[in-house]
Coordinates of C-alpha atoms in Angstrom, one line a residue:
M799 CA -30.6 -16.6 0.5
E800 CA -28.6 -19.2 1.8
L801 CA -26.5 -16.4 3.4
L802 CA -29.2 -14.8 5.3
R803 CA -30.7 -18.1 6.4
V804 CA -27.1 -18.9 8.1
V805 CA -27.3 -15.3 9.6
Y806 CA -30.9 -16.0 11.2
R807 CA -29.8 -19.5 12.3
Q808 CA -26.8 -18.1 14.0
Y809 CA -28.4 -15.1 15.8
R810 CA -32.1 -15.6 15.5
W811 CA -32.9 -13.4 18.8
P812 CA -30.8 -10.6 17.7
F813 CA -32.3 -10.7 14.1
M814 CA -35.8 -10.8 15.3
L815 CA -35.0 -7.7 17.6
V816 CA -33.7 -5.9 14.4
I817 CA -36.7 -6.8 12.6
V818 CA -38.9 -5.3 15.6
L819 CA -37.0 -2.1 15.1
S820 CA -37.5 -1.9 11.6
L821 CA -41.6 -2.6 12.0
L822 CA -41.5 0.2 14.6
S823 CA -39.4 2.4 12.5
A824 CA -41.6 1.9 9.3
G825 CA -45.0 2.1 11.8
L826 CA -43.4 5.5 12.9
G827 CA -43.0 6.8 9.4
I828 CA -46.2 6.0 8.3
G829 CA -47.5 7.4 11.4
L830 CA -45.9 10.6 10.8
I831 CA -47.5 10.7 7.1
A832 CA -50.9 10.1 9.1
F833 CA -50.0 13.1 11.4
I834 CA -49.3 15.4 8.5
N835 CA -52.5 14.4 6.7
R836 CA -54.7 14.8 9.6
E837 CA -53.2 17.8 11.4
L838 CA -51.4 20.0 8.5
I839 CA -53.5 19.0 5.5
V840 CA -57.1 18.5 6.5
T841 CA -57.1 20.4 9.3
V842 CA -57.3 24.3 8.4
N843 CA -56.3 26.1 11.4
A844 CA -54.0 23.9 13.3
S845 CA -53.0 24.3 16.7
L846 CA -49.6 25.9 17.7
M847 CA -49.1 22.5 19.6
V848 CA -49.0 20.8 16.3
L849 CA -45.4 21.8 15.7
P850 CA -43.8 20.6 18.9
Q851 CA -45.5 17.3 18.1
F852 CA -44.3 17.2 14.6
L853 CA -40.8 17.7 15.9
G854 CA -40.9 15.0 18.5
L855 CA -42.0 12.6 16.1
L856 CA -39.4 13.5 13.7
L857 CA -37.0 13.0 16.2
L858 CA -38.4 9.7 17.4
L859 CA -38.5 8.5 13.9
M860 CA -35.0 9.3 13.4
A861 CA -33.9 7.9 16.6
V862 CA -35.7 4.4 16.0
T863 CA -34.7 4.4 12.2
L864 CA -30.9 4.9 13.2
G865 CA -31.3 2.4 16.1
S866 CA -32.7 -0.2 13.8
Q867 CA -29.8 0.2 11.0
L868 CA -27.2 0.5 13.5
A869 CA -28.3 -2.6 15.2
L870 CA -28.6 -4.5 11.7
T871 CA -24.9 -3.3 10.7
L872 CA -23.4 -4.1 14.2
L873 CA -24.7 -7.6 13.6
G874 CA -23.5 -7.8 10.3
H875 CA -20.2 -6.6 11.0
H876 CA -19.8 -9.4 14.0
F877 CA -21.1 -12.0 11.6
V878 CA -18.4 -11.0 9.1
Y879 CA -15.6 -11.0 11.7
C880 CA -16.8 -14.6 12.9
L881 CA -17.0 -15.8 9.3
R882 CA -13.5 -14.4 8.8
G883 CA -12.1 -16.0 11.9
E884 CA -13.7 -19.4 10.9
F885 CA -12.4 -18.9 7.6
I886 CA -8.8 -18.7 9.1
K887 CA -9.2 -21.4 11.5
R888 CA -10.5 -24.0 8.8
I889 CA -7.4 -23.2 6.7
L890 CA -5.4 -23.8 9.7
D891 CA -7.0 -27.3 10.3
T892 CA -7.2 -28.1 6.4
R893 CA -4.9 -31.0 5.2
V894 CA -1.7 -29.4 3.4
E895 CA -2.3 -31.1 0.1
Q896 CA -6.1 -29.7 0.0
I897 CA -4.7 -26.2 0.5
E898 CA -2.1 -27.0 -2.3
R899 CA -5.1 -28.1 -4.4
I900 CA -7.0 -25.0 -4.0
G901 CA -4.1 -22.7 -4.5
Q902 CA -3.0 -19.6 -2.7
A903 CA -4.4 -17.0 -5.2
Q904 CA -8.1 -18.4 -4.4
L905 CA -7.6 -18.3 -0.9
L906 CA -6.3 -15.0 -0.9
A907 CA -9.2 -13.8 -3.2
G908 CA -11.6 -15.7 -0.6
L909 CA -10.0 -13.7 2.3
T910 CA -10.1 -10.5 0.8
S911 CA -12.5 -9.9 -2.2
D912 CA -15.1 -12.5 -0.8
V913 CA -15.3 -11.4 2.8
R914 CA -15.3 -7.7 1.8
N915 CA -18.1 -8.2 -0.4
I916 CA -20.1 -9.8 2.4
T917 CA -19.1 -7.0 4.4
I918 CA -20.5 -4.4 2.1
A919 CA -23.6 -6.6 1.7
F920 CA -24.3 -6.1 5.5
V921 CA -23.7 -2.5 5.3
R922 CA -26.7 -2.2 2.7
L923 CA -28.8 -5.0 4.0
P924 CA -30.8 -2.3 6.5
E925 CA -31.6 -0.5 3.4
L926 CA -33.3 -3.6 1.9
I927 CA -35.0 -4.6 5.0
Q928 CA -36.1 -1.1 5.8
G929 CA -37.6 -0.8 2.0
I930 CA -39.6 -4.0 2.6
I931 CA -41.1 -3.1 5.5
L932 CA -41.9 0.4 4.7
T933 CA -43.4 -0.8 1.6
L934 CA -45.7 -3.3 3.2
G935 CA -46.6 -0.6 5.7
S936 CA -47.3 2.2 3.4
A937 CA -49.4 -0.3 1.3
L938 CA -51.7 -0.9 4.4
Y939 CA -52.0 2.8 4.9
L940 CA -53.0 3.6 1.4
A941 CA -55.4 0.8 1.4
W942 CA -57.4 2.5 4.3
L943 CA -57.1 5.8 2.5
S944 CA -58.4 4.4 -0.9
P945 CA -58.7 0.8 -1.5
K946 CA -59.6 1.5 -5.3
M947 CA -56.4 3.9 -5.7
L948 CA -54.2 1.4 -3.9
L949 CA -55.4 -1.6 -6.5
V950 CA -54.3 0.5 -9.5
T951 CA -51.1 1.8 -7.7
A952 CA -50.2 -1.8 -6.5
V953 CA -50.3 -2.8 -10.1
W954 CA -47.9 0.0 -11.3
V955 CA -45.8 -0.7 -8.3
A956 CA -45.3 -4.4 -9.1
V957 CA -44.5 -3.7 -12.6
T958 CA -41.9 -1.2 -11.3
I959 CA -40.7 -4.2 -9.1
F960 CA -40.8 -6.8 -11.8
G961 CA -38.8 -4.4 -14.2
G962 CA -36.3 -3.9 -11.7
W963 CA -35.7 -7.3 -10.7
L964 CA -35.3 -8.5 -14.4
L965 CA -32.5 -5.9 -14.6
V966 CA -30.8 -7.0 -11.4
S967 CA -30.9 -10.6 -12.2
R968 CA -28.6 -9.5 -15.2
V969 CA -26.8 -8.0 -12.6
Y970 CA -26.2 -11.3 -10.8
R971 CA -25.2 -13.2 -13.8
H972 CA -22.7 -10.7 -14.5
M973 CA -21.3 -10.5 -10.8
T974 CA -21.0 -14.3 -11.0
T975 CA -18.5 -14.3 -13.9
L976 CA -16.8 -11.5 -12.2
R977 CA -15.9 -13.7 -9.4
E978 CA -14.3 -16.4 -11.2
T979 CA -12.2 -13.5 -13.6
E980 CA -11.0 -12.3 -10.1
D981 CA -9.3 -15.4 -9.1
R982 CA -7.4 -15.3 -12.4
L983 CA -6.5 -11.2 -11.9
V984 CA -5.4 -12.3 -8.5
S985 CA -3.1 -15.3 -10.0
D986 CA -1.9 -12.5 -12.6
Y987 CA -0.9 -10.2 -9.9
Q988 CA 1.2 -13.0 -8.1
T989 CA 3.0 -14.2 -11.2
I990 CA 3.8 -10.2 -12.0
I991 CA 5.2 -9.7 -8.3
V992 CA 6.7 -12.7 -7.3
G993 CA 8.4 -13.3 -11.1
R994 CA 9.7 -9.5 -10.8
K995 CA 13.2 -10.2 -11.3
E996 CA 13.0 -12.8 -14.3
L997 CA 10.4 -10.3 -15.9
M998 CA 13.0 -7.4 -15.8
L999 CA 15.4 -9.7 -17.3
N1000 CA 13.0 -10.9 -20.3
R1001 CA 11.1 -8.0 -21.5
Q1002 CA 9.4 -10.2 -24.1
R1003 CA 8.1 -12.4 -21.5
A1004 CA 6.9 -9.3 -19.8
Q1005 CA 5.2 -8.1 -22.8
Q1006 CA 3.6 -11.5 -23.3
I1007 CA 2.3 -11.8 -19.7
F1008 CA 1.0 -8.2 -19.9
E1009 CA -0.6 -8.1 -23.0
T1010 CA -2.1 -11.4 -23.5
V1011 CA -2.6 -12.7 -19.7
Y1012 CA -3.2 -9.8 -17.8
R1013 CA -4.9 -7.6 -20.4
E1014 CA -7.3 -10.6 -21.6
D1015 CA -8.4 -10.9 -17.7
A1016 CA -8.7 -7.3 -17.2
R1017 CA -10.7 -6.8 -20.4
R1018 CA -12.9 -9.6 -19.4
Y1019 CA -13.3 -8.1 -16.0
R1020 CA -14.1 -4.8 -17.4
H1021 CA -16.7 -6.1 -19.8
H1022 CA -18.5 -7.7 -17.1
I1023 CA -18.4 -5.1 -14.5
V1024 CA -19.6 -2.5 -17.1
R1025 CA -22.4 -4.7 -17.7
A1026 CA -23.3 -5.2 -14.3
D1027 CA -23.3 -1.5 -13.4
T1028 CA -25.4 -0.8 -16.5
Y1029 CA -28.2 -3.2 -15.7
H1030 CA -27.9 -1.8 -11.9
L1031 CA -28.0 1.9 -12.9
S1032 CA -30.9 0.8 -15.3
A1033 CA -32.6 -0.7 -12.6
V1034 CA -32.3 2.4 -10.2
N1035 CA -33.7 5.0 -13.0
W1036 CA -36.5 2.6 -13.6
S1037 CA -37.6 2.7 -10.1
N1038 CA -36.9 6.1 -9.9
I1039 CA -38.9 7.3 -12.8
M1040 CA -41.5 4.8 -12.2
M1041 CA -42.2 5.9 -8.5
L1042 CA -42.4 9.5 -9.8
G1043 CA -45.1 8.1 -12.5
A1044 CA -46.9 6.7 -9.4
I1045 CA -47.4 10.0 -7.9
G1046 CA -48.8 11.4 -11.0
L1047 CA -51.1 8.2 -11.4
A1048 CA -52.5 9.2 -8.0
F1049 CA -53.5 12.6 -8.7
F1050 CA -55.0 11.7 -12.2
L1051 CA -57.0 8.8 -10.1
A1052 CA -58.3 11.2 -7.8
N1053 CA -59.0 14.5 -9.6
S1054 CA -59.6 13.1 -13.2
L1055 CA -61.4 10.0 -12.3
G1056 CA -62.7 11.5 -9.1
W1057 CA -61.6 8.5 -7.0
A1058 CA -60.8 10.4 -4.0
D1059 CA -60.6 14.1 -2.7
T1060 CA -57.6 16.3 -2.9
A1061 CA -56.5 15.7 0.5
V1062 CA -56.3 12.0 0.0
A1063 CA -54.3 12.3 -3.3
A1064 CA -51.9 14.7 -1.3
T1065 CA -51.5 12.1 1.4
Y1066 CA -50.9 9.5 -1.4
S1067 CA -48.3 11.3 -3.1
L1068 CA -46.7 12.3 0.1
T1069 CA -46.5 8.6 1.2
L1070 CA -45.3 7.5 -2.2
L1071 CA -42.7 10.2 -1.9
F1072 CA -41.8 9.2 1.4
L1073 CA -41.6 5.6 0.1
R1074 CA -39.6 6.3 -3.0
T1075 CA -36.0 6.9 -1.2
P1076 CA -36.1 3.6 0.7
L1077 CA -37.4 1.8 -2.3
L1078 CA -34.7 2.9 -4.5
S1079 CA -32.0 2.3 -1.7
A1080 CA -33.6 -1.4 -1.5
V1081 CA -33.1 -1.8 -5.5
G1082 CA -29.7 -0.5 -5.0
A1083 CA -28.8 -3.0 -2.2
L1084 CA -30.0 -6.2 -4.1
P1085 CA -26.8 -6.4 -6.3
T1086 CA -24.7 -6.0 -3.2
L1087 CA -26.5 -8.9 -1.6
L1088 CA -26.4 -10.9 -4.6
T1089 CA -22.6 -10.4 -4.9
A1090 CA -22.3 -11.3 -1.3
Q1091 CA -24.2 -14.6 -1.8
I1092 CA -22.0 -15.2 -4.8
A1093 CA -19.0 -14.7 -2.5
F1094 CA -20.5 -17.0 0.2
N1095 CA -20.9 -19.7 -2.3
K1096 CA -17.2 -19.7 -3.3
L1097 CA -16.0 -19.8 0.2
N1098 CA -18.2 -23.0 0.8
T1099 CA -16.7 -24.5 -2.7
F1100 CA -13.0 -24.8 -0.9
R1101 CA -13.9 -28.0 0.9
L1102 CA -11.8 -26.9 4.0
A1103 CA -11.9 -28.9 7.2
A1104 CA -15.1 -28.7 9.3
W1105 CA -15.3 -25.7 11.7
K1106 CA -13.8 -26.3 15.1
P1107 CA -13.6 -23.3 17.6
D1108 CA -10.6 -24.3 19.5
F1109 CA -7.3 -25.7 19.5
P1110 CA -6.8 -29.1 20.9
S1111 CA -4.9 -29.3 24.1
L1112 CA -2.4 -31.9 23.2
P1113 CA -0.3 -34.0 25.7
A1114 CA 3.5 -33.8 25.9
S1115 CA 5.4 -36.0 23.6
R1116 CA 6.5 -39.2 25.0
A1117 CA 10.1 -40.4 24.8
W1118 CA 9.9 -42.4 21.5
Q1119 CA 12.4 -44.9 20.2
T1120 CA 11.4 -45.9 16.9
L1121 CA 9.4 -44.5 14.1
E1122 CA 8.1 -46.6 11.0
L1123 CA 6.6 -45.9 8.0
R1124 CA 5.1 -49.1 6.7
N1125 CA 4.0 -49.5 3.2
L1126 CA 2.7 -45.8 2.7
V1127 CA 1.7 -44.9 -0.6
F1128 CA 1.0 -41.4 -2.1
Q1129 CA -0.5 -40.0 -5.1
Y1130 CA -0.7 -36.4 -6.3
Q1131 CA -4.1 -35.7 -7.6
G1132 CA -4.5 -34.8 -11.2
K1133 CA -0.4 -35.6 -11.7
G1134 CA -0.2 -39.2 -12.0
F1135 CA 3.0 -39.3 -9.9
S1136 CA 2.9 -41.5 -7.1
V1137 CA 5.4 -42.2 -4.0
G1138 CA 5.7 -45.7 -2.4
P1139 CA 5.1 -48.1 -0.9
L1140 CA 7.6 -46.8 1.5
N1141 CA 9.0 -48.6 4.2
L1142 CA 11.3 -47.0 6.5
T1143 CA 12.4 -47.4 10.3
L1144 CA 13.6 -44.2 12.0
R1145 CA 15.6 -44.5 15.3
R1146 CA 16.0 -42.0 18.0
G1147 CA 19.2 -39.7 17.9
E1148 CA 20.0 -40.9 14.1
R1149 CA 21.1 -38.5 11.5
V1150 CA 19.6 -39.5 8.3
F1151 CA 20.3 -38.0 4.8
V1152 CA 18.2 -38.3 2.0
I1153 CA 19.3 -38.0 -1.7
G1154 CA 17.7 -38.6 -5.2
G1155 CA 17.3 -36.4 -8.3
N1156 CA 14.4 -33.7 -9.0
G1157 CA 11.1 -35.0 -8.8
S1158 CA 12.0 -38.2 -7.2
G1159 CA 10.0 -37.7 -4.2
K1160 CA 12.3 -36.7 -1.3
S1161 CA 10.0 -33.6 -0.3
T1162 CA 7.2 -35.9 -0.4
L1163 CA 8.8 -38.4 1.8
A1164 CA 9.2 -35.6 4.3
M1165 CA 6.1 -34.5 4.1
L1166 CA 4.5 -38.0 4.6
L1167 CA 7.0 -38.8 7.5
A1168 CA 6.0 -35.5 9.3
G1169 CA 2.3 -36.3 8.8
L1170 CA 1.5 -33.4 6.8
Y1171 CA 0.2 -35.7 3.7
Q1172 CA -2.3 -38.1 4.1
P1173 CA -1.4 -41.4 2.4
L1174 CA -3.5 -43.5 0.2
S1175 CA -2.5 -46.4 2.1
G1176 CA -0.1 -47.8 4.7
E1177 CA 0.4 -46.9 8.5
I1178 CA 2.8 -45.1 10.5
L1179 CA 3.9 -46.6 13.7
L1180 CA 5.4 -45.0 16.8
D1181 CA 7.3 -47.8 19.2
G1182 CA 5.0 -50.2 17.2
E1183 CA 1.6 -48.5 17.9
V1184 CA -0.2 -47.3 14.9
V1185 CA -0.5 -43.5 14.7
H1186 CA -4.2 -43.2 13.5
A1187 CA -5.7 -40.2 11.7
D1188 CA -7.5 -38.6 15.1
S1189 CA -3.8 -38.6 16.9
L1190 CA -1.8 -36.8 14.2
D1191 CA -1.8 -33.7 15.7
E1192 CA -0.2 -35.1 18.5
Y1193 CA 2.3 -36.8 16.3
R1194 CA 3.3 -33.8 14.6
Q1195 CA 4.6 -32.4 17.8
L1196 CA 7.6 -34.5 17.3
F1197 CA 8.6 -32.7 14.1
S1198 CA 10.3 -29.2 13.6
A1199 CA 11.2 -28.4 9.8
V1200 CA 12.8 -26.2 7.5
F1201 CA 11.2 -26.6 4.1
T1202 CA 12.6 -25.6 0.8
D1203 CA 10.1 -22.8 0.4
V1204 CA 11.0 -21.5 3.9
H1205 CA 8.3 -19.2 5.8
L1206 CA 10.0 -16.9 8.4
F1207 CA 7.8 -16.2 11.7
D1208 CA 9.0 -13.4 13.6
R1209 CA 8.5 -15.0 17.2
L1210 CA 10.7 -17.2 18.9
I1211 CA 8.7 -19.6 21.1
D1212 CA 9.4 -22.7 23.1
P1213 CA 7.4 -25.9 23.1
H1214 CA 4.7 -24.4 25.5
G1215 CA 4.2 -21.3 22.9
Q1216 CA 6.0 -19.1 25.5
P1217 CA 9.1 -16.5 24.5
V1218 CA 12.3 -18.3 24.2
D1219 CA 15.5 -17.8 27.1
P1220 CA 17.1 -14.8 25.7
Q1221 CA 20.4 -16.5 26.7
Q1222 CA 19.6 -19.4 24.8
V1223 CA 18.9 -17.5 21.8
Q1224 CA 22.1 -15.4 21.9
A1225 CA 24.0 -18.9 22.2
W1226 CA 22.2 -20.3 19.2
L1227 CA 22.6 -17.1 17.3
K1228 CA 26.6 -17.4 17.8
R1229 CA 26.6 -20.9 16.5
L1230 CA 24.8 -19.7 13.5
K1231 CA 26.9 -17.0 13.2
M1232 CA 24.0 -14.6 13.0
Q1233 CA 24.6 -12.7 16.2
D1234 CA 25.3 -9.5 14.1
K1235 CA 22.5 -9.8 11.6
I1236 CA 19.4 -10.4 13.8
R1237 CA 17.9 -7.7 15.8
L1238 CA 15.4 -8.8 18.9
E1239 CA 13.1 -7.2 20.8
G1240 CA 12.2 -9.8 23.3
N1241 CA 11.5 -12.8 21.2
R1242 CA 10.2 -11.0 18.4
V1243 CA 12.6 -10.7 15.2
L1244 CA 12.6 -7.2 13.9
D1245 CA 14.1 -7.4 10.5
L1246 CA 13.1 -10.6 8.3
K1247 CA 14.7 -9.2 5.1
L1248 CA 17.6 -11.3 4.9
S1249 CA 19.3 -13.3 2.2
K1250 CA 18.0 -16.8 1.3
G1251 CA 21.0 -18.6 3.1
Q1252 CA 20.2 -16.3 6.2
S1253 CA 16.7 -16.7 5.8
K1254 CA 17.2 -20.6 6.2
R1255 CA 19.6 -19.9 9.3
L1256 CA 16.9 -18.0 10.8
A1257 CA 14.4 -20.7 10.1
L1258 CA 16.6 -23.2 11.7
L1259 CA 16.7 -21.0 14.9
L1260 CA 13.1 -20.9 15.1
A1261 CA 12.9 -24.9 14.4
V1262 CA 15.6 -25.5 17.4
A1263 CA 13.7 -22.9 19.5
E1264 CA 10.6 -25.1 19.3
Q1265 CA 12.8 -28.3 20.9
R1266 CA 10.9 -30.9 19.0
D1267 CA 12.6 -34.4 18.9
I1268 CA 13.1 -34.7 15.1
L1269 CA 14.4 -31.7 13.0
L1270 CA 13.4 -32.0 9.0
L1271 CA 15.6 -30.2 6.8
D1272 CA 14.8 -29.9 3.1
E1273 CA 17.9 -29.0 1.2
W1274 CA 18.9 -26.7 4.0
A1275 CA 22.5 -26.4 3.1
A1276 CA 21.8 -25.7 -0.5
D1277 CA 21.7 -22.1 -0.1
Q1278 CA 24.6 -21.4 2.4
D1279 CA 28.2 -20.4 1.5
P1280 CA 30.7 -23.3 1.2
H1281 CA 32.4 -22.2 4.5
F1282 CA 29.2 -22.3 6.4
R1283 CA 28.0 -25.4 4.8
R1284 CA 31.1 -27.1 6.2
T1285 CA 30.1 -25.5 9.6
F1286 CA 26.8 -26.9 9.3
Y1287 CA 27.9 -30.8 8.5
R1288 CA 31.0 -30.5 10.8
E1289 CA 29.7 -28.4 13.8
L1290 CA 26.0 -27.9 13.8
L1291 CA 24.7 -31.6 13.2
P1292 CA 26.9 -32.8 16.1
W1293 CA 25.9 -30.2 18.1
L1294 CA 21.9 -31.0 17.2
Q1295 CA 22.3 -34.6 17.9
E1296 CA 24.3 -33.7 21.3
M1297 CA 20.9 -31.7 21.9
G1298 CA 18.9 -35.2 21.4
K1299 CA 17.6 -34.5 17.9
T1300 CA 16.8 -37.1 15.4
V1301 CA 17.8 -35.0 11.9
V1302 CA 16.3 -36.1 8.6
A1303 CA 18.1 -33.6 6.2
V1304 CA 17.5 -33.9 2.3
S1305 CA 20.9 -33.3 0.6
H1306 CA 22.8 -33.3 -2.5
D1307 CA 26.5 -32.7 -0.8
D1308 CA 28.1 -35.5 -1.6
H1309 CA 31.3 -34.5 0.0
Y1310 CA 29.7 -34.6 3.6
F1311 CA 27.5 -37.9 3.2
E1312 CA 30.1 -39.4 5.7
H1313 CA 28.6 -37.3 8.5
A1314 CA 25.4 -39.2 8.0
D1315 CA 24.4 -42.4 10.4
R1316 CA 22.4 -43.7 7.2
L1317 CA 22.0 -42.7 3.7
L1318 CA 18.6 -43.3 1.8
E1319 CA 17.8 -42.8 -1.9
M1320 CA 14.8 -41.7 -3.6
R1321 CA 14.6 -43.1 -7.2
A1322 CA 11.2 -42.5 -9.0
G1323 CA 9.0 -42.5 -6.1
S1324 CA 10.8 -45.5 -4.5
L1325 CA 12.8 -45.6 -1.3
S1326 CA 15.9 -47.6 -0.6
E1327 CA 18.8 -47.3 1.9
L1328 CA 22.3 -47.4 0.4
T1329 CA 24.8 -49.4 2.2
G1330 CA 28.3 -50.7 1.8
S1331 CA 29.8 -50.0 -1.8
E1332 CA 26.6 -48.4 -2.9
R1333 CA 27.2 -45.9 -0.1
E1334 CA 30.7 -45.2 -0.9
L1335 CA 29.8 -44.7 -4.5
A1336 CA 27.0 -42.2 -3.7
T1337 CA 29.8 -40.4 -0.9
L1338 CA 32.2 -40.4 -4.1
D1339 CA 29.8 -38.9 -6.7
A1340 CA 26.1 -38.1 -5.7
V1341 CA 26.1 -35.7 -8.7
K1342 CA 26.5 -38.3 -11.4
R1343 CA 23.7 -40.5 -9.6
T1344 CA 21.0 -37.4 -9.8
E1345 CA 22.0 -36.5 -13.4
S1346 CA 21.5 -40.3 -14.4
D1347 CA 18.3 -40.9 -12.5
E1348 CA 16.8 -37.3 -14.1
A1349 CA 17.9 -38.5 -17.6
S1350 CA 16.1 -41.9 -17.1

């Protein structure tokens, strides 16, 4: 299995130590059986010292077995801890458009279901290793007792293992389908939770989603989980009954065919009884390992960024003067919509408004400008120098943003990741008229349950606290009440400009276009600057321009 090979490559020596402990445990177990055979079965009048020796061997076996299982379990949990951290770090390092293509549901399923399945597998892995080692060790001991009986017993056990494997292979097939179905179920959960208000208003839609979407996926999941469990239980029972049959076979070979005496037959049976539990546990552990392999394969299909353990130490942003987009072209994969070629020169300290109809490419322009989308062609220049792909992290330090689908963080941090000066925070809260709405504990915001307009104000506070040069605001004022919208354009924007911010705001507020130094328009993926009479017309009636743009 690829998963076990990865563990072995990363933890070779600890893994070898675990194997040695498992071998020692198996040797002690077989040695205990040999002791029972020699001292308690063959010897008629055993010495009284036999009991302390027997109890000592039992305690030693218990300690070594527990030690080997704990060592492997700790190793497994450490691997899962590193795997989860690596997965999170790779998500953080992956380009935004790739994350959007994968989808939130699949990533959440990977972080929860897949990682959980890998964890469970490592908890059960000691049982598999113990079962394999004990089976091999017991075979050697049985061969020493009676080679002829071992030959017949080995064929019996081989048939047992082969039958169990056939059943477990069916488990694997159903588990593979289950993993794909689980993605759809997570997506269904998101639809029901995120769309709860709309579904409460429209019960017909709620019924349609429940009965034809969720239930169909849930039935499919139930079908495959029942089949997987059926084959798994069949494999366990098959192995259980066949091992009991092996004990009867041993006595038949010894007593009926005369291949060995009763003492050897009893030792054979004792060994098979001792082997029965770990062998059944090994068969039971196989489906969890197969599920873990499926989960591991699924994590590798996301095509996330390569693993880098550290966050790069970036130099301080320089005092730039001009930022230029030159012939940038971007296309959404599988959608056919493209943006560009875009040409724009942004000067330090400007207030630039971007207008355009829905789907015209305004938000895409913002993502390209901030270096969050990777263009198909074209280049970004900072003071005439091309920004290369390997310096995008440094370039992105110029930007703070409040996007339409805003996400609120609960820590206010400065450019160095340190807590912001509380006096500054209070002054900013007063400007945002949020001093009575936000409760702080140090730099931590205690309550993020705010209205949409208040959430946007808090997001603006978080962005301002970062003290980046360029502030991107994607339809920020759309969720504000008329009074505060006027405050934003007439008071906050001049204040931000006084702080040295370059503001790029996506806006539909035609009454306030006069507060922009420049007015840009996106139309069907193309960018142009409105000047003179065009700008006056836009200022008079931006809504009509938007409606005609959408109609076309």
